[in-house]
C-alpha cells in the first residue's frame, strides 16, 4: 500500500462523516443556503428587479421570482457576457460554461468563485464515499482517465469560456496529476474520433484503475481497445474495478458494458450539470444519489404531471414525498434564480434525501395523451432484457402518428450489440412492461387507438453516425431516449439495418 492510498482511508472517513452532518440536518442546511442566496442576491440587478429586500422566507420568494429557463434569464446573462458586474450574482463570473441550446444556439451558464468549488468538492466526495465503502484506496495508485471535452478555454470579455468538463480539467488535484490520462495534448484534440484513437494509444499499456465518462462514449473507447488488442477490458486493465458515469440511466447499457469489460464491476453515479453539481452516489448498497444540500443550491420541486399548468405548485425540500416525479428547480450561487434545468427526479429516500434522475420534462411522448416519460421506457427495456443475453448499445423512442397502414404506434429504434432471436417476442415484452406502468398507454392499446409498439434495428455504429450527421459527435452530447416528435426518428430511418426497412 502506498503512502497516498494509506492516508486516503482515514481522510475519506472524516470527510464522509462531515457530509452526513449536513445530510442529517437537511432543512436547517437548506434554510442557511436560502438566506445566503437572498442576502447576496439583494446586491444584484436581478435582486433589485425582483424586490429581494422584501423577501424574508420561501413564500415571499415564490411571489417575487417566477420559474424560468435560460431564455427567461437571457437578458441578464447577455449583460454578464457583455462584461457587466453584479447582474445575476455579485461581481463577475469566473467562467461561462458553454452548452448547446435548443432554441437559440449556444448557452452561456455562469460559474462563480462561490459555485466552482462545489463542483470539485462533490466529485471528490463521491470517490471518498467509495473508499469508505470498500475500505480500499488502492485505485489511487493506478492511472485514471476522464473522457471529457477539451480544456482549451476562450476569453469572453474578460471571462474564460469552455465546456464544463474542460473547465473542471483545470482543477485536478496536484497529487492526482501524474496518475491522470490522457495527456494535455490529447485532451485538447477537438475531433472526437481522433481524440479517442489517441486515448487508446496512450492508455493501452497502462494500469488503468478509474475510468469515467458518458457511457456511450466510454463504450466507444472500450470497443476500440478490444478491436486493437483482441482482449477484454479486464484483461487489459486487471485493476479496473469501478466506472464513474453521469448524465444517463446506465441500466440499459449495463449488460453491454460488462460483456466488454469481462467481469462485474462497481459503479459510481454522478449528477453534475453546468448549473451545479446536484447529487452523487454515496452508497454501494442504497439506491439513489445523495442530494447536495450544502453546495450553494436551494432546491425547488414541481410535480411533473402538473408542470404545464398555468400556475403549477412549487415546493421546497420539506414538502417532497417519495415516488413522485418532480421537475427540479435551482437557485444557485452562480446567480440562477427559479431555474428549470429541464430534468425530472424522484426521491427514493428522505433520510437522507436521495434522488434518481427520471428523465427530461421536454422528453416525453404524449401524441395520443399517453404521457410516457423516460423512466417508463428505461424500466420497460430493462425488464425485457433481464435474464437474457440481449445487449443494447443505444436506443430512442418516437411516436408514429401516420403509418402507411394500420393503427399508429410507438417506434423503438434500438442498436443491439447482441440482438434477440425473436424480435416480435422481445417487442411484446417491452409493450407489456409499458402497459403495466402507464395506465394511459394501456387504455390506448385496449381501446384500439394504438397498436403495440414496433422495434426497429439500427445498424452497428448507426447512432454514432447519426450524431455525426447532426454535428453533435462526442463530448457531453447525449441522445434523447424519447421524443414527442419524429425529428430524430426520421433521420434514423437512414441508419436502419437493411432488412428492417419498411
PDB file of C-alpha atoms in Angstrom, residues 5-20 124-140 242 266 268 280-285 354:
ATOM      1  CA  UNK A   5      -3.574   5.206  -0.522  1.00  0.00           C
ATOM      2  CA  UNK A   6      -2.774   4.580   3.164  1.00  0.00           C
ATOM      3  CA  UNK A   7      -3.697   8.116   4.209  1.00  0.00           C
ATOM      4  CA  UNK A   8      -6.670   8.272   1.844  1.00  0.00           C
ATOM      5  CA  UNK A   9      -8.741   5.896   4.000  1.00  0.00           C
ATOM      6  CA  UNK A  10      -8.763   7.903   7.288  1.00  0.00           C
ATOM      7  CA  UNK A  11      -9.165  11.122   5.311  1.00  0.00           C
ATOM      8  CA  UNK A  12     -12.170   9.651   3.492  1.00  0.00           C
ATOM      9  CA  UNK A  13     -13.781   8.580   6.771  1.00  0.00           C
ATOM     10  CA  UNK A  14     -13.507  12.089   8.209  1.00  0.00           C
ATOM     11  CA  UNK A  15     -14.816  13.710   5.021  1.00  0.00           C
ATOM     12  CA  UNK A  16     -17.832  11.404   4.740  1.00  0.00           C
ATOM     13  CA  UNK A  17     -18.752  11.933   8.408  1.00  0.00           C
ATOM     14  CA  UNK A  18     -18.752  15.678   7.724  1.00  0.00           C
ATOM     15  CA  UNK A  19     -21.068  15.174   4.756  1.00  0.00           C
ATOM     16  CA  UNK A  20     -23.607  13.332   6.891  1.00  0.00           C
ATOM     17  CA  UNK A 124     -14.036  14.317  -4.739  1.00  0.00           C
ATOM     18  CA  UNK A 125     -16.566  13.265  -2.093  1.00  0.00           C
ATOM     19  CA  UNK A 126     -18.107  10.684  -4.423  1.00  0.00           C
ATOM     20  CA  UNK A 127     -14.701   8.960  -4.588  1.00  0.00           C
ATOM     21  CA  UNK A 128     -14.200   9.280  -0.822  1.00  0.00           C
ATOM     22  CA  UNK A 129     -17.506   7.540  -0.148  1.00  0.00           C
ATOM     23  CA  UNK A 130     -16.389   4.689  -2.390  1.00  0.00           C
ATOM     24  CA  UNK A 131     -13.116   4.401  -0.460  1.00  0.00           C
ATOM     25  CA  UNK A 132     -15.042   4.160   2.817  1.00  0.00           C
ATOM     26  CA  UNK A 133     -17.473   1.586   1.391  1.00  0.00           C
ATOM     27  CA  UNK A 134     -14.625  -0.655   0.214  1.00  0.00           C
ATOM     28  CA  UNK A 135     -12.087   0.286   2.906  1.00  0.00           C
ATOM     29  CA  UNK A 136      -9.674   0.341  -0.003  1.00  0.00           C
ATOM     30  CA  UNK A 137      -7.969   3.238  -1.769  1.00  0.00           C
ATOM     31  CA  UNK A 138      -5.552   1.228  -3.895  1.00  0.00           C
ATOM     32  CA  UNK A 139      -7.071   2.664  -7.080  1.00  0.00           C
ATOM     33  CA  UNK A 140      -5.278   5.971  -6.412  1.00  0.00           C
ATOM     34  CA  UNK A 242     -15.250   0.695 -10.943  1.00  0.00           C
ATOM     35  CA  UNK A 266     -18.776  -1.343  -9.203  1.00  0.00           C
ATOM     36  CA  UNK A 268     -20.453   5.455  -9.100  1.00  0.00           C
ATOM     37  CA  UNK A 280     -23.727  11.804  -6.320  1.00  0.00           C
ATOM     38  CA  UNK A 281     -23.907   8.184  -5.247  1.00  0.00           C
ATOM     39  CA  UNK A 282     -22.827   7.891  -1.614  1.00  0.00           C
ATOM     40  CA  UNK A 283     -23.510   4.176  -1.127  1.00  0.00           C
ATOM     41  CA  UNK A 284     -22.856   0.920  -2.928  1.00  0.00           C
ATOM     42  CA  UNK A 285     -25.882  -0.679  -1.237  1.00  0.00           C
ATOM     43  CA  UNK A 354     -31.544  10.665  -2.175  1.00  0.00           C
TER      44      UNK A 354
END
